[in-house]
Amino acid sequence: MKAVVMAGGEGTRLRPMTASMPKPLLPVANRPIMEHVLRLLKQHGLTETVVTVQFLASLVKNYFGDGEELGMELSYAHEEKPLGTAGSVKNAEEALKDDSFLVISGDALTDFDLTDLIRYHREKGALVTVCLTRVPNPLEFGITIVDDEGKVERFLEKPTWGQVFSDTVNTGIYVMEPEVFDYVEADVSVDWSGDVFPRLLKEGRPIYGYIAEGYWEDVGTHESYVKAQADVLEGRVRADLDGFEISPGVWVAEGAEVHPDAKLRGPLYIGDYAKVEAGAEIREHTVVGSNVVVKSDAFLHKAVVHDNVYIGPQTNLRGCVIGKNTDVMRAARIEDGAVIGDECLIGEESIVQGNVRVYPFKTVEAGAFVSTSVIWESRGQANLFGARGVSGIMNVEITPELAVRLASAYATTLKKGSTVTTARDHSRGARALKRAVISALQASAIDVRDLENVPLPVARQQTARGSAGGIMIRTSPGRPDSLDILFLDERGADLSQAAQRKLDRVYARQEYRRAFPGEIGDLSFPASVFDAYTGSVMRAVDTTGVAESGLKIVVDAAHGSAGLVLPSLLGRLGVESLTINPGLDEARPTETAEERRAGLVRLGEIVASARAAFGVRFDPVGERLSLVDERGRIVEDHRALLVMLDLIAAERRSGRVALPVTTTRIAEQVAAYHGTQVEWTTTSPDDLTRVALKDGTVFGGDGRGGFIVPEFSSVFDAAAAFARLVGLVARTQLSLSQIDARIPRAHLQRRDIATPWAVKGMVMRRVVEAAGDRSVDTTDGVRVVETDGRWVLVLPDPAEAVTHLWAEGPDDDAARELLDTWTAVIDTAAG
């Protein structure tokens, strides 16, 4: 059997280490990762190997040649352009078409039993066997779920926490039959998990999953790279080490000179022809490359030093990576997580702080204190996006400097000369940061249309009118000291998960585009945006019957930017209205849950005394809507969703409504009664947007005051929802309390359970296992349905060490009992 080693990736997350070296050549314990892979293949009799190459291909070919030194036969398949995981193997089809073959990544460190994997493949008669393993955090990998016979049931690439239903992930190691090439188009980018495997599953072809025991580390980040070194030294992975173990855990390669007065505390590795002087101290998990000089009184701990590096006297290196041919001069200090690229000079007594990246061929001057990365000039961070875009405390976590870098990264993902729409709420912090964002966009060759202070739905609508994207800065809901930076796509919707990851990668690499002086972007200020917005709402939304209805409505603008569009909207609606709290209040750019509740109580009192038909309260950015009925009673958000659903479904009598899986199943009854159908989505707003864009969708909502009116837009819009509601009530001639009364009561309970990050994946696997033969829905998290219709949803939080539970039953006690049962399952799994 032949093997295919995939060695074409750029390894962008590992820059600057991969700025001038392909990822498969990165040394682990002084030997390229790919060499560890090839030795594993040889150990299992796979000596004929095709290597797929693309990025810096000549370096890979020059290093390994024809494989003779390893006792193997290597050939190469070169990609002119990236072809994806399947496309690159298709590119090598000529060498693989005659027999089964094994596919393995050239940049993952493993000691799996490949012989047993091949045996399993042949025993099952599989077309494809996917090698699986269990990991604590499955977010960066493709999740795979198999049945009791080992047959694959489902794949999910790069899941969110809400999509994690197992900790069993795809390692990218496959055994395949040549017939699989019939499913891969030549010379185009095709992926196994995203394109080919779903098609095979749909056709019922035999795909099996083999759960491997042993070590596997996808060396894709700086942290995993350093961890791989430690794991080899600790013996957690079976890997060959060149040299001699002169004392327990202390490995010294041929020709190395270590002075007897040097202090060595293993496990550590010193490469061939390295020189360690007296007084130098090298401690555990340090790897010193070939021809490295470590001068007297230098201190190295958990440091990875590539070949031909000079480490000067009295230097201090902790948990860092030093690229080849770099000089670290006397008394320099490099902190934990820092990465120094190839051929750099780190001057005397300079300090490079933790997590700083210094790209190749850079000089850090003597005595310099480097706290930001050195690329063209400047820095980075991880997991940018949370539930509300990029969020944090103003001038602590969200600073003008961060706003500039984020905007520069966003601009870099767009074409030069594109237009971006910017907007903000009425807070001073948002105003200050937006100015920084505009400057960064213009400096990256982006034209800017600045709306200034507008409601979020207006920003979304204006973005959709010809912009490549948008940026809205607002105060975090309920947190007056924090800000959210929201990035919008060309439709005005939140960036998809894929687009967020792309922005994240550019930001992490810190390689921002800079415009030449003649390319600096323009800045314009569109006129009449509120009139244009309300005009669009009135053209799209059915308001027939409103003028004749004589409705009287109380509208609470909550001192937010929604008040900016209300005069125009209410005037066009022609409804009698009383508007309260219309003025902007910079001191109150958001409201806490208690303030919102108190505002609704006051609104209810005014509605009742004014004998109005109902009252509405906008959130400060005009995205969400709360209701009060004609008696002044608050219509809770989950009931307001059902009221809107009932009204719209009764009028439309057909179509689709988009609701998140956390919604009560009473919604399904209401929709079905009126001849409409529910499409369940994840809890992510962009998933609701996806369904809202489909033909035939008549309504969407999230049960938290967010309503989608698809005939106007595919995102939450309080003003459009308000106009829609006024029209519906006017034509129905029923009060909100009457509509509410005809809808059955829901018995939905919720609970949050603290869950350490390290066990989240295992918890979800145990939930699936505990479900047994019961119906399981994995739209978002894991929803287990009992035979009597009761259900529980287990959903990991994407940003916190928490697991959320929802349970619904015939009464509150039954729902709580279900919560108790599944809380016990989670607690047991979490240990």
PDB file of C-alpha atoms in Angstrom, residues 301-302 318-320 334-338 352-356:
ATOM      1  CA  HIS A 301      13.518  27.019  30.401  1.00  0.00           C
ATOM      2  CA  LYS A 302      10.880  25.516  28.066  1.00  0.00           C
ATOM      3  CA  ARG A 318      11.499  31.244  29.002  1.00  0.00           C
ATOM      4  CA  GLY A 319       8.829  29.410  27.013  1.00  0.00           C
ATOM      5  CA  CYS A 320       9.813  31.101  23.754  1.00  0.00           C
ATOM      6  CA  ILE A 334      12.655  36.835  26.015  1.00  0.00           C
ATOM      7  CA  GLU A 335       9.436  36.003  27.842  1.00  0.00           C
ATOM      8  CA  ASP A 336       6.919  33.164  27.717  1.00  0.00           C
ATOM      9  CA  GLY A 337       5.031  32.774  24.425  1.00  0.00           C
ATOM     10  CA  ALA A 338       7.283  35.086  22.401  1.00  0.00           C
ATOM     11  CA  VAL A 352      10.844  40.983  24.423  1.00  0.00           C
ATOM     12  CA  GLN A 353       7.599  40.542  26.307  1.00  0.00           C
ATOM     13  CA  GLY A 354       5.396  37.454  26.287  1.00  0.00           C
ATOM     14  CA  ASN A 355       3.367  36.582  23.146  1.00  0.00           C
ATOM     15  CA  VAL A 356       5.225  39.131  21.024  1.00  0.00           C
TER      16      VAL A 356
END
